[in-house]
Coordinates of C-alpha atoms in Angstrom, one line a residue:
M250 CA 46.7 -13.0 13.0
S251 CA 47.9 -16.0 11.1
I252 CA 46.2 -18.9 9.8
F253 CA 47.4 -20.9 12.7
N254 CA 45.6 -18.6 14.9
I255 CA 42.4 -19.0 12.9
L256 CA 42.7 -23.1 13.3
S257 CA 43.3 -22.5 16.9
L258 CA 40.3 -20.4 17.3
I259 CA 38.0 -22.9 15.3
G260 CA 39.5 -25.5 17.6
G261 CA 38.9 -23.7 20.7
L262 CA 35.4 -22.7 19.6
S263 CA 34.5 -26.4 18.7
L264 CA 35.8 -27.7 22.0
F265 CA 34.0 -25.0 23.9
L266 CA 30.8 -25.7 22.2
F267 CA 31.0 -29.5 22.7
G268 CA 32.1 -29.1 26.4
M269 CA 29.1 -27.1 27.0
N270 CA 26.6 -29.5 25.2
Y271 CA 28.3 -32.5 26.6
M272 CA 28.3 -31.3 30.3
G273 CA 24.7 -30.3 29.9
S274 CA 23.5 -33.6 28.5
S275 CA 25.7 -35.4 31.3
L276 CA 24.2 -33.3 34.0
E277 CA 20.6 -34.2 32.6
R278 CA 21.3 -38.0 32.5
L279 CA 22.7 -37.6 36.3
G280 CA 19.3 -36.0 36.9
G281 CA 17.2 -38.7 35.4
G282 CA 14.5 -36.3 34.4
K283 CA 14.1 -35.1 38.2
F284 CA 14.9 -31.6 37.2
E285 CA 11.8 -31.3 34.8
S286 CA 9.6 -33.4 37.2
V287 CA 10.5 -30.5 39.7
L288 CA 9.4 -27.9 37.6
E289 CA 6.2 -29.7 36.6
K290 CA 5.0 -30.3 40.2
M291 CA 6.3 -27.1 42.0
T292 CA 5.2 -24.2 39.9
N293 CA 1.8 -23.3 41.5
S294 CA 3.1 -19.9 42.0
R295 CA 5.1 -17.4 39.9
I296 CA 7.7 -16.9 42.5
K297 CA 8.2 -20.6 43.0
G298 CA 8.4 -20.9 39.0
L299 CA 11.0 -18.1 39.1
L300 CA 13.4 -19.8 41.8
L301 CA 12.9 -23.2 40.2
G302 CA 13.6 -22.0 36.5
A303 CA 16.7 -20.1 37.7
G304 CA 17.8 -23.3 39.8
V305 CA 17.2 -25.8 37.0
T306 CA 18.8 -23.5 34.4
A307 CA 21.9 -23.0 36.6
V308 CA 22.2 -26.9 37.1
I309 CA 21.6 -27.8 33.4
Q310 CA 23.4 -25.0 32.1
S311 CA 20.8 -24.1 29.2
S312 CA 18.2 -21.5 29.4
S313 CA 17.0 -22.7 25.8
A314 CA 16.5 -26.2 26.9
V315 CA 14.4 -24.9 30.0
T316 CA 12.4 -22.6 27.7
V317 CA 11.6 -25.5 25.2
M318 CA 10.5 -27.7 28.0
A319 CA 8.1 -24.9 28.9
V320 CA 6.6 -24.9 25.6
G321 CA 6.3 -28.6 25.9
F322 CA 4.6 -28.3 29.3
V323 CA 2.0 -25.9 28.1
N324 CA 1.4 -27.7 24.7
S325 CA 0.8 -31.0 26.5
K326 CA -1.4 -29.2 29.2
I327 CA 0.6 -30.1 32.0
M328 CA 0.8 -26.5 32.9
T329 CA -1.0 -23.3 32.2
L330 CA 0.7 -20.1 30.2
S331 CA 0.5 -18.3 33.7
Q332 CA 2.6 -21.0 35.4
V333 CA 5.5 -20.9 33.1
I334 CA 5.9 -17.2 33.0
G335 CA 7.9 -17.5 36.2
I336 CA 10.1 -20.3 34.8
I337 CA 11.0 -18.1 31.8
M338 CA 12.0 -15.4 33.9
G339 CA 13.9 -17.5 36.2
A340 CA 15.6 -19.3 33.4
N341 CA 17.2 -15.8 32.2
I342 CA 18.8 -15.4 35.6
G343 CA 19.8 -19.1 35.9
T344 CA 21.9 -18.8 32.5
T345 CA 24.1 -16.2 34.2
I346 CA 25.8 -18.9 36.3
T347 CA 27.8 -20.0 33.2
S348 CA 29.3 -16.6 32.5
W349 CA 30.5 -16.6 36.1
L350 CA 32.1 -19.9 35.6
L351 CA 33.9 -18.8 32.3
S352 CA 35.2 -15.6 34.1
L353 CA 37.6 -17.8 36.1
T354 CA 39.7 -17.8 32.9
G355 CA 40.5 -14.4 33.3
I356 CA 42.1 -14.5 36.7
E357 CA 45.6 -13.1 37.0
S358 CA 47.6 -13.1 40.3
S359 CA 50.9 -14.0 41.7
N360 CA 49.3 -15.5 44.8
I361 CA 49.2 -19.2 44.5
F362 CA 45.9 -19.7 46.2
I363 CA 44.2 -17.4 43.8
S364 CA 45.9 -18.8 40.9
L365 CA 44.5 -22.0 41.7
L366 CA 41.2 -20.8 40.9
K367 CA 42.2 -20.4 37.3
P368 CA 40.8 -23.1 35.2
S369 CA 44.2 -23.9 33.6
S370 CA 45.1 -24.6 37.1
F371 CA 42.5 -27.3 38.2
T372 CA 40.9 -28.4 35.0
P373 CA 43.7 -31.0 34.4
V374 CA 42.9 -32.4 37.8
L375 CA 39.2 -32.4 36.9
A376 CA 39.8 -34.0 33.5
L377 CA 41.8 -36.9 35.1
A378 CA 39.4 -37.6 37.8
G379 CA 36.6 -37.4 35.2
I380 CA 38.6 -39.9 32.7
I381 CA 39.3 -42.3 35.5
L382 CA 35.5 -42.4 36.6
F383 CA 34.2 -42.8 33.1
L384 CA 36.5 -45.6 32.1
F385 CA 37.0 -47.6 35.1
C386 CA 33.8 -47.3 37.2
K387 CA 30.9 -49.5 36.4
Q388 CA 28.2 -47.7 38.3
E389 CA 26.3 -45.6 35.8
K390 CA 26.0 -42.5 38.5
K391 CA 29.9 -42.5 38.7
K392 CA 30.4 -42.5 35.0
N393 CA 27.8 -39.7 34.6
I394 CA 29.7 -37.7 37.1
G395 CA 32.8 -38.3 35.3
S396 CA 31.3 -37.2 31.9
I397 CA 30.4 -34.0 33.7
L398 CA 33.8 -33.4 34.9
L399 CA 35.1 -34.2 31.3
G400 CA 32.5 -31.9 29.7
F401 CA 33.6 -29.2 32.1
S402 CA 37.3 -29.7 31.5
V403 CA 36.6 -29.5 27.8
L404 CA 34.6 -26.4 28.0
M405 CA 37.4 -24.5 30.0
F406 CA 40.1 -25.7 27.7
G407 CA 38.2 -24.7 24.8
M408 CA 37.7 -21.1 26.5
E409 CA 41.2 -20.8 27.0
A410 CA 42.2 -21.8 23.4
M411 CA 39.9 -19.2 22.1
S412 CA 41.2 -16.6 24.3
S413 CA 44.8 -17.4 23.3
A414 CA 44.0 -17.4 19.6
V415 CA 42.2 -14.1 19.5
A416 CA 44.8 -12.4 21.5
P417 CA 46.8 -11.4 18.6
L418 CA 43.6 -9.5 17.3
R419 CA 44.5 -6.6 19.7
D420 CA 47.3 -5.5 17.2
L421 CA 44.9 -5.3 14.3
P422 CA 43.3 -1.7 13.7
S423 CA 40.6 -3.2 11.4
F424 CA 39.5 -5.3 14.4
T425 CA 39.3 -2.4 16.8
N426 CA 37.4 -0.4 14.3
L427 CA 34.9 -3.1 13.7
L428 CA 34.2 -3.5 17.4
I429 CA 33.8 0.6 17.4
K430 CA 31.0 0.1 15.2
F431 CA 29.3 -2.3 17.5
S432 CA 29.2 0.7 20.0
N433 CA 26.4 1.5 18.0
P434 CA 23.3 0.2 20.0
V435 CA 21.5 -0.9 16.9
L436 CA 24.3 -2.8 15.4
G437 CA 25.4 -4.2 18.8
V438 CA 22.1 -5.5 19.6
L439 CA 21.8 -7.0 16.0
A440 CA 25.3 -8.7 16.3
G441 CA 24.4 -10.2 19.4
M442 CA 21.1 -11.3 18.5
V443 CA 22.3 -13.0 15.1
L444 CA 25.3 -14.8 16.8
T445 CA 23.0 -16.1 19.5
A446 CA 20.5 -17.1 16.9
I447 CA 23.0 -19.1 15.0
I448 CA 24.3 -21.0 17.7
Q449 CA 21.1 -21.2 19.7
S450 CA 22.9 -20.5 23.1
S451 CA 23.1 -17.3 24.9
S452 CA 25.7 -18.9 27.4
A453 CA 27.9 -19.9 24.6
S454 CA 27.5 -16.6 22.7
V455 CA 28.5 -14.8 26.1
G456 CA 31.4 -17.2 26.5
I457 CA 32.6 -16.2 23.0
L458 CA 32.4 -12.6 24.0
Q459 CA 34.3 -13.2 27.1
A460 CA 37.1 -14.8 25.2
L461 CA 37.5 -11.7 22.9
T462 CA 37.9 -9.6 25.9
S463 CA 41.5 -11.1 26.1
T464 CA 42.3 -8.7 22.9
G465 CA 41.8 -5.8 25.3
A466 CA 39.6 -4.2 22.6
I467 CA 36.2 -4.9 24.2
T468 CA 34.8 -1.8 25.7
V469 CA 31.5 -1.4 27.9
S470 CA 30.0 0.5 25.0
S471 CA 30.4 -2.5 22.6
A472 CA 29.9 -5.3 25.1
F473 CA 26.5 -3.7 26.5
P474 CA 24.5 -3.9 23.4
I475 CA 25.9 -7.1 22.2
I476 CA 24.8 -8.8 25.5
L477 CA 21.4 -7.3 25.1
G478 CA 21.1 -8.6 21.7
Q479 CA 22.2 -12.1 22.8
N480 CA 19.1 -12.2 25.1
I481 CA 16.8 -11.6 22.1
G482 CA 18.7 -14.1 19.9
T483 CA 18.3 -16.8 22.6
C484 CA 14.4 -16.8 21.9
I485 CA 14.9 -18.3 18.4
T486 CA 15.1 -22.0 20.0
A487 CA 11.8 -21.6 21.6
I488 CA 10.2 -19.9 18.6
I489 CA 11.3 -22.9 16.4
S490 CA 10.1 -25.4 19.0
S491 CA 6.6 -23.8 18.9
V492 CA 6.1 -24.3 15.4
G493 CA 3.0 -26.8 15.0
T494 CA 2.2 -26.6 18.8
S495 CA -1.2 -25.4 20.3
R496 CA -2.2 -21.6 20.9
N497 CA -1.0 -21.7 24.2
A498 CA 2.5 -23.2 23.5
K499 CA 2.9 -20.6 21.0
R500 CA 2.1 -18.0 23.4
T501 CA 4.8 -19.3 25.7
A502 CA 7.3 -18.6 23.0
A503 CA 5.7 -15.2 22.5
V504 CA 5.9 -14.3 26.1
H505 CA 9.6 -15.4 26.2
L506 CA 10.4 -13.0 23.1
A507 CA 8.2 -10.2 24.6
F508 CA 10.0 -10.5 28.0
N509 CA 13.3 -10.3 26.6
T510 CA 12.7 -7.6 24.1
V511 CA 11.0 -5.3 26.7
G512 CA 14.0 -6.0 29.0
V513 CA 16.4 -4.9 26.3
L514 CA 14.3 -1.8 25.5
A515 CA 13.9 -0.8 29.0
A516 CA 17.7 -1.5 29.9
M517 CA 18.7 0.6 26.7
L518 CA 16.5 3.5 27.7
L519 CA 18.0 3.6 31.0
F520 CA 21.5 3.1 30.2
Y521 CA 21.7 5.4 27.2
G522 CA 19.4 7.8 28.9
I523 CA 21.6 8.3 31.9
H524 CA 24.5 8.3 29.7
F525 CA 23.0 11.2 27.4
A526 CA 22.3 13.1 30.7
V527 CA 25.4 12.8 32.6
D528 CA 28.0 11.2 30.1
L529 CA 29.0 8.1 32.1
P530 CA 32.9 8.1 32.5
F531 CA 33.4 4.3 32.2
V532 CA 31.5 3.8 29.0
N533 CA 34.9 3.6 26.9
N534 CA 36.8 1.5 29.5
T535 CA 37.9 -1.9 28.3
V536 CA 36.3 -5.0 30.1
N537 CA 37.5 -8.4 31.0
A538 CA 35.7 -11.7 31.2
A539 CA 34.4 -11.1 34.7
D540 CA 33.1 -7.6 33.7
I541 CA 30.9 -9.7 31.0
A542 CA 29.7 -11.7 33.6
V543 CA 28.6 -8.7 35.7
I544 CA 26.9 -6.8 32.7
H545 CA 25.0 -10.1 31.8
T546 CA 23.9 -10.9 35.5
V547 CA 22.7 -7.3 36.1
F548 CA 20.9 -7.0 33.0
N549 CA 19.0 -10.2 33.5
V550 CA 18.3 -9.6 37.4
F551 CA 17.1 -5.9 36.1
A552 CA 14.8 -7.2 33.4
T553 CA 13.1 -9.9 35.7
A554 CA 12.8 -7.2 38.7
I555 CA 11.0 -4.6 36.5
L556 CA 8.7 -7.3 34.5
F557 CA 8.1 -9.7 37.3
P558 CA 5.1 -7.9 38.4
F559 CA 3.8 -7.5 35.0
G560 CA 3.7 -11.3 34.3
G561 CA -0.2 -11.1 34.1
L562 CA 0.2 -8.2 31.3
L563 CA 2.5 -10.4 29.3
E564 CA 0.3 -13.3 29.1
K565 CA -2.6 -10.9 28.0
F566 CA -0.2 -9.6 25.4
A567 CA 0.5 -13.0 24.0
C568 CA -3.1 -14.0 24.1
A569 CA -4.0 -10.8 22.1
V570 CA -1.2 -11.5 19.5
I571 CA -2.0 -15.0 19.2
R572 CA -5.9 -15.3 19.3
D573 CA -7.8 -18.5 20.1
D574 CA -8.9 -20.8 17.3
S575 CA -12.0 -22.6 17.9
N576 CA -11.3 -25.2 15.2
E577 CA -7.7 -26.1 17.0
N578 CA -7.8 -29.9 17.9
S579 CA -4.7 -31.1 19.2
T580 CA -4.6 -34.9 18.9
S581 CA -0.9 -35.6 19.7
L582 CA -0.5 -38.1 22.6
V583 CA 3.1 -37.4 23.2
E584 CA 5.1 -34.0 23.5
K585 CA 7.9 -34.2 21.2
R586 CA 9.7 -31.2 22.8
F587 CA 10.4 -33.4 25.8
L588 CA 12.9 -35.4 23.8
I589 CA 15.6 -32.9 24.8
S590 CA 15.3 -34.6 28.2
P591 CA 15.2 -38.4 27.5
S592 CA 14.6 -39.6 31.1
Y593 CA 11.8 -37.1 31.6
A594 CA 10.4 -38.0 27.9
I595 CA 10.4 -41.7 29.2
D596 CA 8.5 -40.8 32.2
K597 CA 5.8 -38.8 30.1
A598 CA 5.7 -41.9 28.0
K599 CA 5.2 -44.1 30.8
E600 CA 2.0 -41.9 31.7
R601 CA 0.5 -42.5 28.2
C602 CA 1.3 -46.2 28.6
D603 CA -0.5 -46.3 31.6
A604 CA -3.5 -44.7 30.0
M605 CA -3.1 -47.1 27.3
G606 CA -3.3 -50.2 29.6
I607 CA -6.4 -48.6 31.6
L608 CA -8.1 -48.2 27.9
A609 CA -7.2 -51.7 27.1
K610 CA -8.8 -53.1 30.4
K611 CA -12.0 -51.0 30.0
N612 CA -12.5 -52.3 26.6
I613 CA -12.1 -55.9 27.6
A614 CA -14.6 -55.3 30.5
L615 CA -17.1 -54.0 28.1
C616 CA -16.4 -57.0 25.6
L617 CA -17.0 -59.4 28.4
D618 CA -20.4 -57.7 29.2
F619 CA -21.3 -59.1 25.6
I620 CA -21.2 -62.6 26.8
K621 CA -24.5 -61.8 28.4
E622 CA -26.2 -59.2 26.2
Y623 CA -25.5 -57.4 23.0
S624 CA -25.5 -53.5 23.1
H625 CA -25.3 -51.2 20.1
T626 CA -24.1 -48.5 22.3
K627 CA -21.2 -50.8 23.7
D628 CA -20.4 -51.7 20.2
T629 CA -19.6 -48.2 19.3
I630 CA -17.8 -47.2 22.4
I631 CA -15.4 -50.4 22.1
S632 CA -14.8 -49.6 18.3
E633 CA -13.8 -46.2 19.1
N634 CA -11.5 -47.3 22.0
E635 CA -9.9 -50.0 19.6
K636 CA -9.0 -46.9 17.3
K637 CA -7.5 -45.0 20.0
L638 CA -5.4 -48.0 21.2
D639 CA -4.0 -48.2 17.6
A640 CA -3.2 -44.8 17.7
Y641 CA -1.4 -45.2 21.2
E642 CA 0.6 -47.9 19.6
D643 CA 1.5 -45.6 16.4
E644 CA 2.5 -42.6 18.5
L645 CA 4.3 -44.4 21.4
E646 CA 6.3 -46.7 19.5
T647 CA 7.7 -43.8 17.2
Y648 CA 8.3 -41.8 20.3
L649 CA 10.2 -44.8 22.0
V650 CA 12.3 -45.2 18.9
R651 CA 13.3 -41.6 18.7
I652 CA 14.3 -41.8 22.5
S653 CA 16.1 -45.1 22.1
A654 CA 18.4 -43.5 19.5
M655 CA 19.7 -41.1 22.2
K656 CA 22.3 -41.8 24.8
L657 CA 20.6 -43.5 27.6
N658 CA 21.7 -44.6 31.2
T659 CA 20.9 -48.3 32.2
D660 CA 17.7 -47.6 34.0
D661 CA 16.2 -45.6 31.1
S662 CA 17.1 -48.5 28.7
V663 CA 15.4 -51.0 30.9
K664 CA 12.2 -48.5 31.0
I665 CA 12.2 -48.3 27.4
S666 CA 12.1 -52.2 27.2
K667 CA 9.5 -52.4 29.7
L668 CA 7.2 -49.9 27.7
T669 CA 7.9 -51.1 24.4
H670 CA 6.8 -54.6 25.4
A671 CA 3.7 -53.2 27.3
I672 CA 2.5 -51.3 24.2
G673 CA 2.6 -54.2 22.2
N674 CA 0.9 -56.3 24.6
F675 CA -1.9 -53.9 25.1
E676 CA -2.4 -53.4 21.6
R677 CA -3.0 -57.3 20.9
I678 CA -5.2 -57.4 24.0
G679 CA -7.3 -54.7 22.3
D680 CA -7.4 -56.6 19.1
Y681 CA -8.6 -59.9 20.9
G682 CA -11.6 -57.7 22.4
A683 CA -12.3 -56.4 19.1
N684 CA -12.5 -60.2 17.8
I685 CA -14.7 -60.8 20.7
L686 CA -16.9 -57.8 19.7
K687 CA -17.0 -59.1 15.9
N688 CA -18.4 -62.6 16.8
K689 CA -21.0 -61.1 19.3
R690 CA -22.2 -58.8 16.6
K691 CA -22.6 -61.6 14.1
M692 CA -24.7 -63.6 16.8
H693 CA -26.8 -60.4 17.2
M694 CA -27.3 -59.8 13.5
E695 CA -27.9 -63.6 12.6
N696 CA -30.0 -64.1 15.8
I697 CA -27.5 -66.9 17.0
H698 CA -27.7 -67.9 20.7
F699 CA -25.4 -70.0 23.0
S700 CA -27.1 -72.7 25.0
D701 CA -27.4 -71.7 28.9
E702 CA -24.7 -74.0 29.8
A703 CA -22.4 -72.6 27.1
T704 CA -23.1 -69.2 28.1
R705 CA -22.4 -70.2 31.8
E706 CA -19.1 -71.5 30.9
L707 CA -18.3 -68.5 28.9
E708 CA -19.0 -66.2 32.0
I709 CA -16.8 -68.3 34.3
M710 CA -13.7 -68.0 31.8
S711 CA -14.6 -64.2 31.4
R712 CA -14.4 -63.6 34.9
A713 CA -10.9 -65.2 35.0
V714 CA -10.0 -63.2 32.0
S715 CA -11.3 -60.1 33.8
E716 CA -9.2 -60.8 36.9
I717 CA -6.0 -61.5 34.9
I718 CA -6.2 -58.4 33.0
D719 CA -7.0 -56.2 36.1
K720 CA -3.8 -57.7 37.8
A721 CA -1.6 -57.2 34.6
V722 CA -2.4 -53.6 34.2
D723 CA -2.2 -52.7 37.9
A724 CA 1.2 -54.6 38.0
F725 CA 2.7 -52.5 35.1
I726 CA 1.1 -49.1 36.3
N727 CA 2.5 -49.5 40.0
D728 CA 5.7 -51.8 38.6
D729 CA 4.4 -54.2 41.3
V730 CA 6.6 -57.4 41.0
E731 CA 4.8 -59.3 43.7
L732 CA 1.4 -58.8 41.8
A733 CA 2.9 -59.7 38.6
M734 CA 4.1 -63.2 40.2
T735 CA 0.3 -64.0 40.7
I736 CA -0.5 -63.8 37.1
E737 CA 1.4 -66.9 35.5
P738 CA -0.8 -69.2 37.7
L739 CA -3.9 -67.6 36.6
E740 CA -2.9 -67.9 33.0
Q741 CA -2.4 -71.6 33.4
V742 CA -5.9 -72.0 34.8
I743 CA -7.2 -70.0 31.9
D744 CA -5.3 -72.4 29.5
N745 CA -7.0 -75.3 31.3
L746 CA -10.5 -73.5 31.0
K747 CA -10.0 -73.1 27.2
A748 CA -9.3 -76.9 26.8
Q749 CA -12.1 -77.8 29.0
L750 CA -14.6 -75.5 27.4
R751 CA -13.7 -76.7 23.9
A752 CA -14.1 -80.3 24.8
L753 CA -17.5 -79.7 26.5
H754 CA -18.6 -77.6 23.6
A755 CA -17.3 -80.4 21.1
K756 CA -19.5 -82.9 22.9
R757 CA -22.5 -80.5 22.6
M758 CA -22.0 -80.5 18.9
Q759 CA -21.8 -84.1 18.7
N760 CA -24.9 -84.4 20.5
G761 CA -26.6 -82.1 18.3
E762 CA -27.4 -79.4 20.9
C763 CA -25.3 -76.8 18.9
S764 CA -24.7 -76.1 15.4
V765 CA -21.4 -76.0 13.5
D766 CA -21.6 -72.2 13.0
N767 CA -22.5 -71.8 16.8
G768 CA -19.5 -74.1 17.8
M769 CA -17.0 -71.9 15.5
L770 CA -18.2 -68.8 17.2
F771 CA -17.8 -70.2 20.8
F772 CA -14.3 -71.6 20.0
D773 CA -13.2 -68.3 18.5
I774 CA -14.3 -66.4 21.6
V775 CA -12.8 -68.8 23.9
N776 CA -9.6 -68.6 22.0
S777 CA -9.6 -64.9 22.2
F778 CA -10.0 -65.3 26.0
E779 CA -6.9 -67.4 26.2
R780 CA -4.8 -65.2 24.0
I781 CA -5.8 -62.1 26.2
A782 CA -4.5 -64.1 29.0
D783 CA -1.1 -65.0 27.3
H784 CA -0.6 -61.2 26.6
C785 CA -1.3 -60.5 30.3
S786 CA 1.3 -63.3 31.1
N787 CA 3.9 -61.7 28.8
L788 CA 3.5 -58.4 30.4
A789 CA 4.0 -60.0 33.8
V790 CA 7.0 -61.8 32.8
C791 CA 8.4 -58.7 31.5
I792 CA 7.9 -56.7 34.6
I793 CA 9.5 -59.6 36.6
E794 CA 12.6 -60.3 34.5
L795 CA 13.5 -56.5 33.8
S796 CA 13.2 -55.7 37.5
Q797 CA 16.2 -58.1 37.7
R798 CA 17.8 -56.5 34.6
S799 CA 17.3 -59.7 32.7
Y800 CA 14.6 -60.9 30.1
Q801 CA 15.0 -64.5 29.9
T802 CA 11.4 -65.4 29.5
H803 CA 11.6 -68.8 28.6
S804 CA 13.7 -69.7 31.7
Y805 CA 11.3 -68.0 34.0
L806 CA 8.2 -69.6 32.5
K807 CA 9.8 -73.1 32.6
A808 CA 10.9 -72.7 36.2
A809 CA 7.4 -71.4 37.1
K810 CA 5.7 -74.3 35.6
S811 CA 8.0 -77.0 36.8
G812 CA 6.1 -77.4 40.1
A813 CA 9.2 -76.6 42.1
D814 CA 7.7 -73.2 43.3
P815 CA 5.3 -73.8 46.2
N816 CA 3.8 -70.2 45.7
F817 CA 3.1 -70.8 42.2
M818 CA 1.3 -74.2 43.0
K819 CA -0.6 -72.8 45.8
A820 CA -2.0 -70.0 43.8
F821 CA -2.6 -72.4 40.8
E822 CA -4.9 -74.6 42.9
K823 CA -6.6 -71.6 44.4
Y824 CA -7.6 -70.4 40.9
L825 CA -8.7 -73.8 39.8
I826 CA -11.3 -74.0 42.6
K827 CA -12.2 -70.4 42.1
Y828 CA -12.9 -71.1 38.3
K829 CA -14.1 -74.6 38.4
V830 CA -16.5 -75.3 35.7
N831 CA -18.1 -78.3 37.1

């Protein structure tokens, strides 16, 4: 085997791994997080989890990705440990589809129709179709389909290149002697386990083994233990992912490892036990790529079949190995393991943003109650909620920045923009609520009171602020553009109220009805009301503009306030009457 064969092998392996990764990520973008959502919503029974785990893995071509998602589901308390056991078992079956696709490279026939099934015959056509879709189509969906075809083509070309590069090894006695050593069950399992742990993909390591079958030196005795070891090695991804997670998430990784290890032990006892008893005649037969796919599939179906009824025992084993910790307190708001699926991670971030908006609305409602009467209990609750809002902002912004660095489709980019704007506006709304709290606390401590007229005016403005934040949060949660369009007229009325209330209170100060300190506190509260409304307006404009794939805030606001829109003017007049001061 020459240096050129080695270079060809390296190049083929690189193309193979790149194609597998690129095809999987393209499939994920095309799905837009739907695969993970299906797993989340439809695993109320273990058999459903098994079928869905197999189906999703077959589609995205990665059992590692599915098991990492399972760890994330449990860590974020979306699923229980019992629910994900079926998914883990199904993922092992779903991953076998890759080996069947790769086995097509071994087709040899003089029949033209059968020869067309060989990847070297049809992948050039797929590659051409893929590059046309990718370069010349503007629709995101067609581009993703093109990327999938390109990834599959590169994968198959890499497989062909590896097979051709290693073919000369059949003439090297040292290579044959090395493979004979792997016939030892322990060495074979270790070899498969180490290879898979390094590249963190059982599908890829099986593909490499299938490429080596072109040497004609791979026998059943050497292939079988290597394949078993590959199933243990693939657990490394879930184990690494479980570091720093909750106890149940660690148990998920433990279940994955236990399931594959017990399955390997059972398969070895059965296979080598029968071989010892009756001396199986095919053990020393050479295998091809299709035979590897058969062995891989039979083993995974066998392991699932014998262990599926004992899912409860696997759960108990994991709980016994990883005991509960009464001091455990997970404070993470977002699940970093979902980042392997950007679209799904964005959906989860949206749920957390919704919760942040609801918390901001709740906090402002508590602050507005302070206009009537100070409450030490509410003071404590508002302060704690403000800390939570700051925590939401810190974690969600960091999370969205990490997602933004990934390759996203247009829809996901728009969602990221909307979430980023929402987080900032919700946090600022919380800050102005805290400012109202600070002023009312000062009034309570220094025994300062507003006049009845001033209190009445603040209550009118507070009702307008309560309505606008209700509308803004509801519009964001439901992505309701029509509701968002009703916010700007109300924001204009609140601006008018600010000017009116400042003028009326200034007059009271001039007449000696209120002190300067009293007046400064009044103005500060009114300003906070108006700024809360401004941030609700910012959020509404973001919802409206991004729904049209634009973000021209100044143009929208200028057009809305010009008086040319009869709906705007009608709503504005309605709110003027509703929140009339005198």
